[in-house]
Tab-separated table of C-alpha atoms in Angstrom:
chain	number	residue	atom	x	y	z
K	498	ASN	CA	98.734	86.892	190.681
K	499	ALA	CA	96.961	90.204	190.270
K	500	GLY	CA	100.006	92.035	188.578
K	501	VAL	CA	98.520	95.488	187.733
K	502	THR	CA	95.227	96.329	188.619
K	503	GLN	CA	93.248	99.580	187.374
K	504	THR	CA	89.850	100.822	188.437
K	505	PRO	CA	87.240	101.691	187.179
K	506	LYS	CA	87.101	99.912	183.974
K	507	PHE	CA	84.972	102.510	182.454
K	508	ARG	CA	83.710	105.957	183.321
K	509	ILE	CA	81.755	108.833	181.712
K	510	LEU	CA	82.422	112.165	182.938
K	511	LYS	CA	81.059	115.543	182.175
K	512	ILE	CA	83.434	118.422	180.993
K	513	GLY	CA	84.882	120.007	184.183
K	514	GLN	CA	84.524	117.201	186.621
K	515	SER	CA	87.482	115.740	188.337
K	516	MET	CA	88.414	112.128	188.956
K	517	THR	CA	91.178	109.718	189.989
K	518	LEU	CA	92.217	106.817	188.019
K	519	GLN	CA	93.643	104.211	190.400
K	520	CYS	CA	96.412	101.749	189.546
K	521	THR	CA	98.119	99.356	191.908
K	522	GLN	CA	100.935	96.715	191.552
K	523	ASP	CA	101.866	93.781	193.577
K	524	MET	CA	105.232	93.160	191.939
K	525	ASN	CA	107.302	95.309	194.124
K	526	HIS	CA	108.297	97.314	190.866
K	527	ASN	CA	109.989	100.452	191.460
K	528	TYR	CA	108.969	102.103	188.144
K	529	MET	CA	105.590	102.866	187.137
K	530	TYR	CA	103.851	104.560	184.101
K	531	TRP	CA	100.504	106.272	182.779
K	532	TYR	CA	99.989	105.915	179.152
K	533	ARG	CA	96.940	107.167	176.946
K	534	GLN	CA	95.927	105.454	173.783
K	535	ASP	CA	93.912	107.364	171.337
K	536	PRO	CA	92.277	105.433	168.546
K	537	GLY	CA	94.984	104.580	165.733
K	538	MET	CA	97.679	105.701	167.805
K	539	GLY	CA	100.303	104.148	169.985
K	540	LEU	CA	100.646	104.662	173.674
K	541	LYS	CA	101.793	108.181	174.669
K	542	LEU	CA	103.478	108.567	178.102
K	543	ILE	CA	101.620	110.718	180.414
K	544	TYR	CA	103.751	110.686	183.711
K	545	TYR	CA	106.169	108.097	185.281
K	546	SER	CA	107.626	107.499	188.555
K	547	VAL	CA	110.918	105.784	189.564
K	548	GLY	CA	110.183	105.173	193.234
K	549	ALA	CA	107.959	106.368	195.795
K	550	GLY	CA	107.975	110.088	196.053
K	551	ILE	CA	109.427	110.591	192.865
K	552	THR	CA	107.429	111.382	189.630
K	553	ASP	CA	108.200	113.093	186.271
K	554	LYS	CA	106.508	114.268	183.174
K	555	GLY	CA	106.067	112.221	179.920
K	556	GLU	CA	105.152	113.283	176.724
K	557	VAL	CA	101.427	114.748	177.117
K	558	PRO	CA	101.265	115.747	181.039
K	559	ASN	CA	98.892	118.666	180.480
K	560	GLY	CA	95.541	118.269	182.213
K	561	TYR	CA	96.941	115.451	184.618
K	562	ASN	CA	98.502	115.013	187.978
K	563	VAL	CA	100.210	111.924	189.538
K	564	SER	CA	101.411	111.167	193.047
K	565	ARG	CA	103.592	108.144	194.191
K	566	SER	CA	103.337	107.734	198.089
K	567	THR	CA	103.824	103.896	198.089
K	568	THR	CA	105.630	101.538	195.809
K	569	GLU	CA	102.427	99.887	194.949
K	570	ASP	CA	100.176	102.716	194.126
K	571	PHE	CA	100.283	105.343	191.398
K	572	PRO	CA	96.988	107.280	190.886
K	573	LEU	CA	96.460	109.520	188.024
K	574	ARG	CA	94.316	112.703	188.565
K	575	LEU	CA	92.067	114.593	185.897
K	576	GLU	CA	91.320	118.050	187.576
K	577	LEU	CA	89.034	119.523	185.192
K	578	ALA	CA	87.779	117.042	182.448
K	579	ALA	CA	88.054	118.008	178.737
K	580	PRO	CA	86.779	116.128	175.746
K	581	SER	CA	90.329	115.861	174.397
K	582	GLN	CA	91.133	113.606	177.403
K	583	THR	CA	88.384	111.068	176.088
K	584	SER	CA	90.859	107.983	175.840
K	585	VAL	CA	91.689	104.603	177.215
K	586	TYR	CA	94.566	104.690	179.792
K	587	PHE	CA	96.830	102.218	180.789
K	588	CYS	CA	99.082	101.849	183.843
K	589	ALA	CA	102.171	99.927	183.516
K	590	SER	CA	105.125	99.044	185.660
K	591	SER	CA	108.527	97.349	185.321
K	592	TYR	CA	111.823	96.978	187.229
K	593	SER	CA	113.194	99.309	184.645
K	594	LEU	CA	116.475	97.989	183.705
K	595	GLN	CA	117.409	98.314	180.236
K	596	GLY	CA	115.229	96.322	178.198
K	597	GLN	CA	112.916	95.250	180.833
K	598	PRO	CA	109.277	94.858	179.775
K	599	GLN	CA	106.688	96.742	181.240
K	600	HIS	CA	103.396	94.988	182.799
K	601	PHE	CA	100.297	96.741	182.069
K	602	GLY	CA	96.724	96.868	183.515
K	603	ASP	CA	93.731	96.215	181.278
K	604	GLY	CA	93.186	99.855	180.886
K	605	THR	CA	90.552	102.555	181.964
K	606	ARG	CA	88.069	103.764	179.079
K	607	LEU	CA	87.171	107.278	179.919
K	608	SER	CA	84.700	109.251	178.116
K	609	ILE	CA	84.403	113.140	178.449
K	610	LEU	CA	80.873	114.464	177.400
V	779	ASP	CA	106.954	113.375	164.712
V	780	GLN	CA	106.699	109.590	164.950
V	781	GLN	CA	109.933	108.172	165.991
V	782	VAL	CA	108.598	104.672	165.631
V	783	LYS	CA	106.444	103.761	162.801
V	784	GLN	CA	104.290	100.835	161.758
V	785	ASN	CA	103.184	101.754	158.409
V	786	SER	CA	100.811	98.724	157.879
V	787	PRO	CA	97.638	99.367	160.000
V	788	SER	CA	96.207	95.900	159.409
V	789	LEU	CA	97.609	92.532	158.167
V	790	SER	CA	95.550	89.407	157.166
V	791	VAL	CA	97.098	85.846	157.152
V	792	GLN	CA	96.003	82.289	156.625
V	793	GLU	CA	96.571	79.929	159.557
V	794	GLY	CA	99.656	77.820	159.287
V	795	ARG	CA	101.478	80.443	157.218
V	796	ILE	CA	104.084	83.167	158.201
V	797	SER	CA	102.924	86.459	159.638
V	798	ILE	CA	105.626	89.456	159.378
V	799	LEU	CA	104.975	92.642	160.981
V	800	ASN	CA	107.357	95.626	160.028
V	801	CYS	CA	108.447	98.551	162.261
V	802	ASP	CA	110.808	101.313	161.317
V	803	TYR	CA	112.261	103.952	163.512
V	804	THR	CA	114.091	107.160	162.848
V	805	ASN	CA	116.318	107.608	165.955
V	806	SER	CA	119.747	105.879	165.538
V	807	MET	CA	120.159	105.943	169.518
V	808	PHE	CA	117.550	103.607	170.075
V	809	ASP	CA	118.948	100.877	172.215
V	810	TYR	CA	116.396	98.370	172.842
V	811	PHE	CA	113.195	97.225	170.922
V	812	LEU	CA	110.343	95.544	172.276
V	813	TRP	CA	107.128	93.817	170.729
V	814	TYR	CA	103.971	93.935	172.742
V	815	LYS	CA	100.777	92.078	171.799
V	816	LYS	CA	97.249	93.284	172.649
V	817	TYR	CA	93.727	91.733	172.859
V	818	PRO	CA	90.661	93.915	172.798
V	819	ALA	CA	89.597	95.222	176.321
V	820	GLU	CA	92.826	93.798	177.868
V	821	GLY	CA	96.484	95.812	178.416
V	822	PRO	CA	99.325	94.993	175.982
V	823	THR	CA	101.543	92.005	177.088
V	824	PHE	CA	105.218	91.572	176.467
V	825	LEU	CA	106.140	89.012	173.646
V	826	ILE	CA	109.810	89.422	172.712
V	827	SER	CA	112.616	91.835	172.746
V	828	ILE	CA	115.865	92.310	170.734
V	829	SER	CA	119.156	94.475	171.911
V	830	SER	CA	120.768	96.771	169.237
V	831	ILE	CA	123.934	94.685	169.561
V	832	LYS	CA	122.047	91.822	167.960
V	833	ASP	CA	120.453	91.151	164.600
V	834	LYS	CA	117.953	88.360	165.569
V	835	ASN	CA	116.053	87.071	168.595
V	836	GLU	CA	113.997	83.824	168.648
V	837	ASP	CA	111.341	82.690	170.985
V	838	GLY	CA	109.420	79.653	169.775
V	839	ARG	CA	107.157	80.741	167.105
V	840	PHE	CA	108.412	84.105	167.225
V	841	THR	CA	111.542	85.814	165.810
V	842	VAL	CA	112.434	89.402	165.808
V	843	PHE	CA	115.263	90.619	163.017
V	844	LEU	CA	116.820	93.922	163.585
V	845	ASN	CA	118.584	95.649	160.597
V	846	LYS	CA	120.218	98.782	162.031
V	847	SER	CA	121.549	100.408	158.608
V	848	ALA	CA	117.849	100.303	157.644
V	849	LYS	CA	116.393	101.185	161.043
V	850	HIS	CA	114.018	98.665	160.445
V	851	LEU	CA	113.035	95.654	162.611
V	852	SER	CA	110.265	92.791	161.772
V	853	LEU	CA	108.386	90.375	164.022
V	854	HIS	CA	107.824	86.884	162.181
V	855	ILE	CA	105.301	84.364	163.485
V	856	VAL	CA	105.459	80.955	162.190
V	857	PRO	CA	103.108	78.999	161.902
V	858	SER	CA	100.511	81.662	162.502
V	859	GLN	CA	97.664	80.532	164.773
V	860	PRO	CA	94.156	82.311	165.086
V	861	GLY	CA	94.790	82.841	168.808
V	862	ASP	CA	97.693	85.454	167.200
V	863	SER	CA	94.920	87.470	166.055
V	864	ALA	CA	95.747	90.879	168.026
V	865	VAL	CA	96.946	94.258	167.614
V	866	TYR	CA	101.133	94.371	167.755
V	867	PHE	CA	103.221	97.205	169.093
V	868	CYS	CA	106.718	98.034	168.298
V	869	ALA	CA	108.217	99.723	171.209
V	870	ALA	CA	111.827	101.197	171.551
V	871	ASN	CA	114.045	102.609	174.318
V	872	PRO	CA	115.629	105.875	173.035
V	873	LEU	CA	118.644	105.817	174.967
V	874	PRO	CA	120.942	103.404	177.208
V	875	ARG	CA	119.116	102.994	180.597
V	876	SER	CA	116.236	105.316	179.478
V	877	ASP	CA	113.208	105.158	181.497
V	878	LYS	CA	110.887	105.912	178.817
V	879	VAL	CA	109.677	103.990	176.003
V	880	ILE	CA	108.298	105.091	172.626
V	881	PHE	CA	105.440	102.900	170.866
V	882	GLY	CA	104.465	102.669	167.373
V	883	PRO	CA	100.793	103.064	166.461
V	884	GLY	CA	100.192	99.178	166.059
V	885	THR	CA	99.550	96.774	163.487
V	886	SER	CA	96.256	94.618	163.658
V	887	LEU	CA	96.890	90.911	162.866
V	888	SER	CA	94.046	88.777	161.835
V	889	VAL	CA	94.866	85.004	161.171
V	890	ILE	CA	92.234	83.392	159.134
V	891	PRO	CA	91.296	79.762	160.096
């Protein structure tokens, strides 16, 4: 039972490079989320999706893009990496009924130098 | 503006004693509260939740108390065990049936053997 799988676990990018953080879940959850966690801070929502083909902005969407072509996959794209995007990124999924917990992946630690 | 606050960045407790982690919130429209636990290099995992219509929820060694008038909730762990050493996040659903969850900054709990 894999749950939510994120790849890669670590990555170092140069300023201006682009990359895609992969996220896949095998629980058939409709709702998926991308968060970032900066040191000493809580998780901040970047983007979320309520189903295939539907995405919406969260609290901190600038500099990121997402797509949701299937129920299982929810990749996060950084087009022009900036030092401010150095963070740990978490993908999560849920049934999204009221009060339903989210299931998280183990994160991607991204450094922009 | 932090809507969910955890004012203690860290807490140390002796094994076998009670751990009390606190969380304050500002939005009276929060409808559901959840606690997540996070070990290093892993994603958060759901621990326990409480609806705003209740004032207590218990699950084994974990109990969450909600004081709506004070906009305060707390997580009690009794007895504390070394394996409970982790970062604990308080989270809240801002509206009924909302798809977004707001996380506090976390409290790092150390249980000393």
